[in-house]
Short mmCIF file of C-alpha atoms in Angstrom, two decimals:
data_model
loop_
_atom_site.label_atom_id
_atom_site.label_comp_id
_atom_site.label_asym_id
_atom_site.label_seq_id
_atom_site.Cartn_x
_atom_site.Cartn_y
_atom_site.Cartn_z
CA MET A 1 0.06 -0.02 0.00
CA THR A 2 1.22 3.44 -0.99
CA GLN A 3 1.18 5.92 1.83
CA THR A 4 -0.78 9.15 1.17
CA ALA A 5 0.02 12.62 2.29
CA PHE A 6 -1.30 12.09 5.83
CA THR A 7 0.93 14.25 8.16
CA PRO A 8 -0.36 14.14 11.82
CA ASN A 9 -0.02 17.41 13.76
CA ARG A 10 1.82 16.65 17.01
CA ASP A 11 0.93 20.04 18.59
CA ARG A 12 -2.65 19.56 17.96
CA ILE A 13 -2.60 16.04 19.42
CA PHE A 14 -0.79 17.28 22.34
CA ASP A 15 -3.33 20.04 22.92
CA ASP A 16 -6.21 17.55 22.73
CA LEU A 17 -4.70 15.04 24.93
CA SER A 18 -3.53 17.70 27.47
CA ALA A 19 -7.23 18.87 27.66
CA LEU A 20 -8.49 15.25 28.16
CA VAL A 21 -5.78 14.40 30.68
CA GLY A 22 -6.74 17.53 32.66
CA PHE A 23 -9.92 16.00 33.70
CA ASN A 24 -9.76 13.66 36.51
CA SER A 25 -12.56 11.56 35.23
CA PRO A 26 -12.98 8.09 36.96
CA HIS A 27 -16.54 6.71 36.83
CA SER A 28 -18.44 5.87 40.13
CA THR A 29 -16.67 8.48 42.12
CA PRO A 30 -19.30 10.95 43.44
CA GLU A 31 -16.82 13.54 44.44
CA LEU A 32 -15.40 13.64 40.89
CA ALA A 33 -18.73 13.67 39.09
CA ASP A 34 -18.07 17.27 37.87
CA GLN A 35 -14.71 16.08 36.29
CA HIS A 36 -16.30 13.13 34.64
CA GLU A 37 -19.06 15.33 33.19
CA ALA A 38 -16.51 17.84 31.96
CA ALA A 39 -14.55 15.21 30.21
CA CYS A 40 -17.84 14.04 28.44
CA ALA A 41 -18.73 17.65 27.40
CA TRP A 42 -15.22 18.26 26.04
CA THR A 43 -15.35 15.13 23.97
CA VAL A 44 -18.90 16.15 22.67
CA SER A 45 -17.53 19.63 21.54
CA ALA A 46 -14.50 18.00 19.91
CA LEU A 47 -16.65 15.64 17.90
CA GLU A 48 -19.12 18.40 16.92
CA ALA A 49 -16.28 20.60 15.66
CA LEU A 50 -15.55 17.86 13.20
CA GLY A 51 -19.07 18.23 11.71
CA LEU A 52 -20.50 14.96 13.31
CA ASP A 53 -24.05 14.65 14.61
CA VAL A 54 -23.42 14.04 18.26
CA THR A 55 -25.86 12.66 20.88
CA ARG A 56 -25.38 11.59 24.51
CA HIS A 57 -27.07 8.38 25.77
CA ALA A 58 -27.56 7.78 29.58
CA THR A 59 -26.70 4.29 30.72
CA VAL A 60 -27.98 2.30 33.61
CA ASP A 61 -24.72 2.90 35.57
CA ASN A 62 -25.18 6.71 35.40
CA ALA A 63 -22.41 7.45 32.78
CA ASP A 64 -23.22 8.89 29.31
CA THR A 65 -22.11 7.14 26.24
CA ILE A 66 -21.33 9.57 23.36
CA ILE A 67 -22.26 8.61 19.71
CA ALA A 68 -21.25 10.84 16.91
CA THR A 69 -22.36 9.86 13.39
CA LYS A 70 -21.92 10.75 9.75
CA ALA A 71 -24.26 9.04 7.35
CA PRO A 72 -22.74 6.91 4.51
CA VAL A 73 -22.81 8.07 0.90
CA GLY A 74 -24.87 5.70 -1.24
CA ASP A 75 -24.23 2.14 -0.25
CA ALA A 76 -20.82 2.71 1.33
CA PRO A 77 -20.19 0.70 4.55
CA THR A 78 -20.22 1.95 8.02
CA VAL A 79 -17.26 2.06 10.44
CA LEU A 80 -17.57 2.40 14.21
CA LEU A 81 -14.53 3.80 16.19
CA TYR A 82 -14.57 3.13 19.93
CA SER A 83 -12.75 4.57 22.96
CA HIS A 84 -13.59 5.65 26.35
CA TYR A 85 -13.09 9.08 28.32
CA ASP A 86 -13.25 7.57 31.87
CA VAL A 87 -9.90 6.55 33.64
CA VAL A 88 -8.84 4.55 36.71
CA PRO A 89 -8.18 6.71 39.67
CA ALA A 90 -4.73 8.18 40.11
CA ASN A 91 -4.74 7.12 43.73
CA ASN A 92 -1.88 9.02 45.52
CA PRO A 93 -0.87 11.79 43.18
CA ASP A 94 2.25 12.38 45.30
CA ALA A 95 3.65 9.09 44.07
CA TRP A 96 3.86 10.50 40.55
CA ILE A 97 6.88 12.26 39.17
CA SER A 98 4.69 14.92 37.80
CA ASP A 99 1.06 15.82 38.31
CA PRO A 100 -1.05 12.99 36.87
CA PHE A 101 -3.52 15.53 35.40
CA THR A 102 -1.09 17.74 33.67
CA LEU A 103 0.31 16.15 30.47
CA THR A 104 3.99 16.35 30.86
CA GLU A 105 6.66 15.52 28.36
CA ARG A 106 9.76 13.76 29.74
CA ASP A 107 12.31 11.78 27.72
CA GLY A 108 10.26 11.75 24.67
CA ARG A 109 7.22 10.36 26.38
CA TRP A 110 4.05 12.11 27.56
CA TYR A 111 2.86 11.46 31.07
CA GLY A 112 -0.59 11.65 32.68
CA ARG A 113 -3.43 9.59 33.87
CA GLY A 114 -5.17 8.29 30.80
CA ALA A 115 -2.44 9.41 28.42
CA ALA A 116 -2.49 5.92 26.90
CA ASP A 117 -5.67 4.27 28.41
CA CYS A 118 -7.79 5.37 26.84
CA LYS A 119 -7.65 9.16 26.35
CA GLY A 120 -4.56 8.72 24.06
CA ASN A 121 -6.79 6.52 21.86
CA LEU A 122 -9.60 9.14 21.86
CA ALA A 123 -7.00 11.81 20.75
CA MET A 124 -5.71 9.40 18.01
CA HIS A 125 -9.34 8.97 16.71
CA LEU A 126 -9.78 12.78 16.66
CA GLU A 127 -6.51 13.18 14.64
CA ALA A 128 -7.34 10.39 12.12
CA LEU A 129 -10.76 12.06 11.52
CA ARG A 130 -9.17 15.43 10.88
CA LEU A 131 -6.64 13.81 8.63
CA ILE A 132 -9.23 12.15 6.41
CA GLN A 133 -11.18 15.37 6.33
CA ALA A 134 -8.16 17.36 5.22
CA ASN A 135 -7.56 14.73 2.47
CA GLY A 136 -10.98 14.84 0.66
CA GLY A 137 -13.09 13.09 3.38
CA THR A 138 -14.71 9.64 3.03
CA ASP A 139 -17.93 8.14 1.79
CA LEU A 140 -18.09 5.68 4.65
CA GLY A 141 -20.65 6.04 7.18
CA ILE A 142 -18.94 6.82 10.67
CA LYS A 143 -19.98 6.23 14.23
CA VAL A 144 -17.70 7.27 16.89
CA VAL A 145 -18.70 5.73 20.24
CA VAL A 146 -17.00 7.04 23.34
CA GLU A 147 -17.87 5.21 26.59
CA GLY A 148 -17.91 6.87 30.03
CA SER A 149 -17.80 3.72 32.35
CA GLU A 150 -15.41 1.21 30.77
CA GLU A 151 -12.96 1.05 33.71
CA LEU A 152 -15.27 0.82 36.77
CA GLY A 153 -18.56 0.18 35.06
CA GLY A 154 -17.94 -3.10 33.34
CA ASP A 155 -20.47 -4.11 30.69
CA ASP A 156 -23.55 -2.90 32.57
CA GLY A 157 -23.68 0.40 31.12
CA LEU A 158 -22.74 0.41 27.52
CA GLY A 159 -23.56 -3.26 27.23
CA LYS A 160 -27.22 -2.81 28.24
CA LEU A 161 -27.49 0.30 25.88
CA ILE A 162 -26.27 -1.96 22.96
CA ASP A 163 -28.83 -4.76 24.02
CA ALA A 164 -31.61 -2.16 24.08
CA HIS A 165 -30.76 -0.11 21.00
CA PRO A 166 -28.50 -2.27 18.72
CA ASP A 167 -29.20 -0.14 15.58
CA LEU A 168 -27.29 2.79 17.19
CA PHE A 169 -24.18 0.68 16.97
CA ARG A 170 -24.65 -1.39 13.79
CA ALA A 171 -21.52 -1.18 11.58
CA ASP A 172 -19.75 -3.16 9.05
CA ALA A 173 -16.22 -2.71 10.69
CA ILE A 174 -15.89 -2.04 14.49
CA MET A 175 -12.57 -0.50 15.40
CA ILE A 176 -11.73 -0.79 19.06
CA ALA A 177 -8.95 1.43 20.12
CA ASP A 178 -8.31 0.02 23.62
CA SER A 179 -5.35 -2.18 23.09
CA GLY A 180 -1.85 -1.65 21.69
CA ASN A 181 1.32 -2.69 20.23
CA ALA A 182 3.73 -5.36 21.20
CA ALA A 183 6.30 -2.79 21.64
CA VAL A 184 7.02 0.76 20.41
CA GLY A 185 7.32 0.79 16.62
CA VAL A 186 5.76 -2.59 16.10
CA PRO A 187 2.40 -2.48 14.37
CA THR A 188 0.20 -4.87 16.08
CA LEU A 189 -3.27 -6.38 16.07
CA THR A 190 -4.77 -8.12 19.14
CA THR A 191 -6.56 -11.23 17.98
CA SER A 192 -7.83 -12.58 21.24
CA LEU A 193 -8.76 -11.59 24.78
CA ARG A 194 -9.17 -13.71 27.81
CA GLY A 195 -12.44 -14.06 29.54
CA GLY A 196 -12.63 -15.15 33.29
CA ALA A 197 -14.24 -14.88 36.59
CA GLN A 198 -13.81 -14.05 40.23
CA ILE A 199 -13.79 -16.84 42.66
CA ASN A 200 -14.20 -16.32 46.36
CA VAL A 201 -13.06 -19.20 48.75
CA THR A 202 -13.81 -19.28 52.32
CA VAL A 203 -12.44 -22.13 54.61
CA GLU A 204 -13.45 -22.75 58.21
CA THR A 205 -11.93 -25.52 60.48
CA LEU A 206 -12.84 -24.46 64.04
CA GLN A 207 -15.59 -22.87 66.01
CA GLY A 208 -13.19 -19.97 66.83
CA ALA A 209 -9.50 -19.28 67.17
CA ILE A 210 -7.74 -21.46 69.75
CA HIS A 211 -4.35 -21.37 71.61
CA SER A 212 -1.66 -22.68 69.48
CA GLY A 213 0.42 -23.91 72.45
CA SER A 214 -2.44 -26.00 73.69
CA PHE A 215 -3.90 -27.14 70.28
CA GLY A 216 -1.42 -26.37 67.47
CA GLY A 217 -0.02 -29.25 65.74
CA ALA A 218 -3.17 -31.40 65.85
CA ALA A 219 -5.95 -28.69 65.37
CA PRO A 220 -6.63 -28.07 61.57
CA ASP A 221 -5.57 -24.50 60.72
CA ALA A 222 -7.89 -22.77 58.14
CA ALA A 223 -5.13 -20.65 56.76
CA HIS A 224 -2.89 -23.77 56.23
CA ALA A 225 -5.87 -25.63 54.43
CA LEU A 226 -6.43 -22.67 52.13
CA VAL A 227 -2.74 -22.51 51.29
CA ARG A 228 -2.78 -26.19 50.39
CA ILE A 229 -5.84 -25.66 48.20
CA THR A 230 -4.05 -22.81 46.35
CA ASP A 231 -0.97 -24.85 45.90
CA SER A 232 -3.06 -27.61 44.30
CA LEU A 233 -3.94 -25.14 41.44
CA PHE A 234 -0.29 -25.10 40.32
CA ASP A 235 2.29 -27.72 39.43
CA ASP A 236 5.90 -27.67 40.55
CA THR A 237 6.82 -25.17 37.75
CA GLY A 238 4.06 -22.75 38.72
CA ARG A 239 1.84 -23.60 35.70
CA THR A 240 -1.93 -23.49 36.43
CA THR A 241 -3.52 -26.95 36.79
CA ILE A 242 -7.29 -27.59 37.09
CA ASP A 243 -8.79 -31.00 37.33
CA GLY A 244 -10.44 -31.86 33.84
CA VAL A 245 -9.22 -28.80 32.14
CA ASP A 246 -6.63 -28.70 29.38
CA CYS A 247 -3.85 -26.16 30.47
CA THR A 248 -1.28 -27.14 27.93
CA ALA A 249 -2.41 -25.21 24.85
CA THR A 250 0.20 -23.21 22.81
CA TRP A 251 0.00 -19.66 21.26
CA ASN A 252 0.14 -19.68 17.43
CA GLY A 253 0.78 -15.98 17.01
CA GLN A 254 3.70 -13.77 17.83
CA PRO A 255 5.72 -15.21 20.72
CA TYR A 256 6.58 -13.18 23.71
CA PRO A 257 10.28 -13.54 24.50
CA ALA A 258 10.89 -14.43 28.07
CA ASP A 259 13.45 -11.68 28.80
CA THR A 260 11.07 -9.08 27.15
CA PHE A 261 8.17 -10.36 29.31
CA ALA A 262 10.31 -10.28 32.38
CA THR A 263 11.14 -6.74 31.76
CA ASP A 264 7.65 -5.71 30.85
CA ALA A 265 6.34 -7.37 34.07
CA GLY A 266 9.08 -5.91 36.31
CA VAL A 267 10.22 -9.21 37.52
CA LEU A 268 13.10 -8.87 40.09
CA ASP A 269 16.61 -9.87 39.31
CA GLY A 270 17.06 -13.70 39.97
CA VAL A 271 13.27 -14.48 40.00
CA THR A 272 12.32 -17.05 37.38
CA LEU A 273 9.15 -17.07 35.27
CA ASN A 274 6.52 -19.67 35.75
CA GLY A 275 6.63 -22.75 33.41
CA THR A 276 9.28 -24.84 32.02
CA PRO A 277 11.94 -23.57 29.39
CA ASP A 278 9.55 -25.01 26.69
CA ASP A 279 6.69 -22.80 27.82
CA ASN A 280 6.68 -19.41 26.05
CA PRO A 281 5.11 -16.60 28.11
CA ALA A 282 2.65 -16.19 25.18
CA ASP A 283 1.41 -19.78 25.94
CA MET A 284 0.94 -19.00 29.57
CA VAL A 285 -0.78 -15.54 29.26
CA TRP A 286 -2.78 -16.00 26.01
CA ALA A 287 -3.45 -19.68 25.39
CA ARG A 288 -4.08 -21.27 28.74
CA PRO A 289 -6.22 -20.88 31.72
CA ALA A 290 -4.57 -18.83 34.51
CA ILE A 291 -5.32 -18.41 38.21
CA THR A 292 -4.08 -15.51 40.39
CA MET A 293 -4.66 -15.18 44.09
CA ILE A 294 -5.50 -11.61 44.23
CA GLY A 295 -6.52 -11.48 47.87
CA PHE A 296 -5.83 -13.37 51.11
CA THR A 297 -7.22 -12.80 54.58
CA SER A 298 -6.62 -14.64 57.78
CA THR A 299 -5.07 -12.93 60.77
CA PRO A 300 -3.13 -9.78 59.78
CA VAL A 301 0.61 -9.99 60.84
CA ALA A 302 0.16 -6.83 62.90
CA ASP A 303 -2.60 -8.48 64.76
CA ALA A 304 -1.00 -11.85 65.17
CA VAL A 305 -1.45 -13.85 68.43
CA ASN A 306 -0.49 -17.42 69.28
CA ALA A 307 -3.69 -18.91 67.93
CA VAL A 308 -4.82 -21.44 65.28
CA ASN A 309 -6.75 -19.79 62.51
CA HIS A 310 -10.32 -20.87 62.40
CA ARG A 311 -11.23 -19.08 59.26
CA ALA A 312 -9.39 -18.04 56.02
CA GLU A 313 -10.60 -16.44 52.84
CA ALA A 314 -9.11 -15.92 49.47
CA GLN A 315 -10.03 -14.18 46.24
CA TYR A 316 -8.91 -15.90 42.97
CA ASN A 317 -9.00 -14.12 39.56
CA LEU A 318 -9.52 -16.65 36.82
CA ARG A 319 -8.51 -15.96 33.21
CA VAL A 320 -9.52 -18.25 30.34
CA PRO A 321 -8.38 -18.18 26.67
CA ALA A 322 -10.40 -17.65 23.55
CA GLY A 323 -12.16 -20.79 22.45
CA THR A 324 -13.14 -21.89 25.92
CA ASP A 325 -16.11 -21.63 28.14
CA ALA A 326 -15.51 -19.31 31.17
CA ALA A 327 -18.40 -20.47 33.19
CA ALA A 328 -17.59 -24.08 32.62
CA ILE A 329 -13.82 -23.60 33.67
CA ALA A 330 -14.98 -21.60 36.67
CA ASN A 331 -17.08 -24.50 37.72
CA ALA A 332 -14.28 -26.89 37.27
CA VAL A 333 -12.21 -24.75 39.56
CA LYS A 334 -14.99 -24.91 42.13
CA ASP A 335 -15.05 -28.73 41.87
CA HIS A 336 -11.26 -28.81 41.97
CA ILE A 337 -11.23 -26.88 45.26
CA HIS A 338 -13.81 -29.12 46.81
CA ALA A 339 -11.72 -32.18 45.78
CA HIS A 340 -8.47 -30.86 47.11
CA THR A 341 -9.65 -29.47 50.45
CA PRO A 342 -7.85 -31.11 53.18
CA ASN A 343 -9.10 -32.52 56.68
CA GLY A 344 -12.67 -32.25 55.49
CA ALA A 345 -12.64 -28.49 56.13
CA HIS A 346 -15.86 -26.50 55.43
CA VAL A 347 -15.32 -24.58 52.26
CA THR A 348 -17.52 -22.19 50.53
CA VAL A 349 -16.87 -21.27 46.80
CA GLU A 350 -18.74 -18.35 45.22
CA ILE A 351 -18.32 -17.50 41.50
CA SER A 352 -19.23 -13.93 40.12
CA GLY A 353 -18.33 -11.70 37.28
CA VAL A 354 -18.12 -14.30 34.54
CA ASN A 355 -17.22 -13.11 31.22
CA GLU A 356 -16.50 -15.06 28.06
CA PRO A 357 -13.24 -14.84 26.02
CA PHE A 358 -13.21 -13.20 22.69
CA ALA A 359 -11.31 -13.92 19.30
CA THR A 360 -11.35 -12.14 16.08
CA ASP A 361 -10.17 -13.26 12.55
CA PRO A 362 -7.13 -11.39 11.23
CA ASN A 363 -7.89 -12.66 7.80
CA HIS A 364 -11.22 -11.07 7.52
CA PRO A 365 -10.79 -8.70 4.54
CA ALA A 366 -11.52 -5.58 6.61
CA ILE A 367 -9.08 -6.48 9.37
CA ALA A 368 -6.44 -7.60 6.88
CA LEU A 369 -6.76 -4.24 5.20
CA PHE A 370 -6.27 -2.48 8.48
CA GLY A 371 -3.25 -4.69 9.07
CA ASP A 372 -1.80 -3.36 5.77
CA CYS A 373 -2.53 0.21 6.87
CA LEU A 374 -0.74 -0.29 10.06
CA GLN A 375 2.24 -1.69 8.29
CA THR A 376 2.24 1.22 5.87
CA ALA A 377 2.05 3.72 8.75
CA TYR A 378 5.09 1.92 10.31
CA ASP A 379 7.16 2.03 7.30
CA ASP A 380 6.28 -1.60 6.18
CA ALA A 381 7.36 -3.23 9.54
CA ASP A 382 6.27 -6.74 10.01
CA LEU A 383 2.71 -6.93 11.69
CA ALA A 384 2.66 -8.67 15.03
CA LEU A 385 -0.52 -10.77 16.03
CA ILE A 386 -0.86 -10.91 19.77
CA GLY A 387 -3.18 -11.91 22.38
CA SER A 388 -4.18 -9.90 25.52
CA GLY A 389 -4.65 -11.29 29.03
CA GLY A 390 -7.14 -8.62 29.81
CA SER A 391 -10.85 -8.75 29.04
CA ILE A 392 -13.22 -6.29 27.36
CA PRO A 393 -16.66 -7.65 27.77
CA LEU A 394 -17.99 -5.00 25.13
CA THR A 395 -16.21 -7.17 22.41
CA ILE A 396 -18.46 -10.12 23.16
CA THR A 397 -21.67 -7.97 23.17
CA LEU A 398 -20.86 -6.53 19.89
CA GLN A 399 -19.94 -9.74 18.36
CA ASN A 400 -23.22 -11.33 19.58
CA HIS A 401 -25.22 -8.56 18.08
CA PHE A 402 -23.33 -8.22 14.89
CA PRO A 403 -21.77 -11.58 14.05
CA ASP A 404 -20.93 -10.47 10.41
CA ALA A 405 -19.11 -7.37 11.31
CA ALA A 406 -15.22 -7.22 11.43
CA ILE A 407 -13.86 -6.39 14.88
CA ALA A 408 -10.26 -5.01 15.12
CA LEU A 409 -8.45 -4.41 18.45
CA TYR A 410 -5.48 -2.14 18.51
CA GLY A 411 -4.46 1.14 19.98
CA VAL A 412 -1.68 3.35 21.33
CA GLU A 413 -0.76 1.40 24.41
CA GLU A 414 2.36 -0.65 24.58
CA PRO A 415 4.22 -2.22 27.61
CA GLN A 416 6.14 0.91 28.54
CA CYS A 417 2.94 2.85 29.09
CA GLY A 418 2.30 1.52 32.61
CA ILE A 419 -1.50 1.77 32.26
CA HIS A 420 -3.46 1.82 35.55
CA GLY A 421 -0.21 2.51 37.36
CA VAL A 422 1.76 5.43 38.71
CA ASP A 423 3.45 7.50 36.03
CA GLU A 424 1.30 6.27 33.04
CA SER A 425 2.63 7.47 29.78
CA VAL A 426 2.37 7.24 25.98
CA ASP A 427 5.01 7.52 23.23
CA PRO A 428 3.55 10.27 20.83
CA THR A 429 4.80 8.67 17.68
CA GLU A 430 2.33 5.65 18.47
CA ILE A 431 -0.51 8.15 18.47
CA GLU A 432 0.80 9.67 15.25
CA ARG A 433 1.37 6.39 13.35
CA ILE A 434 -1.92 4.78 14.46
CA ALA A 435 -3.80 7.89 13.56
CA VAL A 436 -2.24 7.66 10.00
CA ALA A 437 -3.17 3.88 9.79
CA GLU A 438 -6.78 4.61 10.83
CA ALA A 439 -7.04 7.58 8.28
CA LEU A 440 -5.65 5.14 5.57
CA PHE A 441 -8.17 2.60 6.45
CA LEU A 442 -11.00 5.28 6.33
CA GLN A 443 -9.72 6.18 2.96
CA GLN A 444 -9.42 2.72 1.54
CA TYR A 445 -12.17 0.58 2.99
CA GLY A 446 -15.09 -0.06 0.82
CA LYS A 447 -13.38 0.79 -2.35
#
């Protein structure tokens, strides 16, 4: 594909992103409701300035979804561009090197909450639309959907809006900019997302805590029982093992080099990754079920006394790969826990937040075209096909409603961005290049 005269305007992108980052706009935070509303209003104004017909749609979780549209010319197809204007909380701003709500350039990167996830992607959409307008426009129908509760609202808001009014979202190609590249400068399509569930486990062994001197050694300790249950979910190399579930699949796309993974994950010197030398990290995070203990409660160390624990509780986060049934695997974990509970301990297992995995076909003509556009924008670099360990329930909702639509996952994020963490950042060249790729797609698709 021959690159056109699309030249992104970095100053304009910085101004857009600076304005967006300036809004401390998490959802479900009453004391910041004015900031959330301000981010929404700014986005509405920016889309209206592009000549789009913009409407706001209230959702059941009290966060407006913005839909900006342009009708197709004749029988031209319609493209939906997605992003979100809410962010995760910045938590302690004093832990940041610079103010999280002031976009700050440092060593070639732009720092601020939402700089990558997902306000950087929103700024990218705006730039792509300006580029295509400046180069003759497009006959395509355009729908820009900007969500207000992706981070803390789950699929309750936008998902239910889609269920109630699917025609608002009907499109031939759905471009979800809430993912990113394997590395800076590597054009990337995400072809799968893990689904999963939350699994809460409570173990009880005694009527109450008892003196460890008088009873310890024979009395069954609930914390020890829960540790043994947890250990049963992993083999000697740290690979997840669930009775009756295949946990040995391999990833067929771009591998994830172990040293790169260790750097991206911040693994400490001398600490080894889970798995054998034959297990690529891509297998472990994109192709197999995985369990993480994300919370554990017995007696806090600060409150420790010489007593045997009578009760312990843990929260597991289950992730499952595309092509599997999240609910079925969650129930298999439940059965596994019951089967591996020692001493006949009383165990309660509660499953919640089940969401199914997602996969898209990179060979679909529209997605293949966008892959070509990405390569063109990145000077013909090889296209990487990767998975993502995260979940975006919206993708399944859209796929269920529009099974014939192409759904592409991509974006300005990459491992250095540190999304959701302190000092989140974005490389501005990623915004520029992906904006060019998106503009190329809007120029070429349907012709």
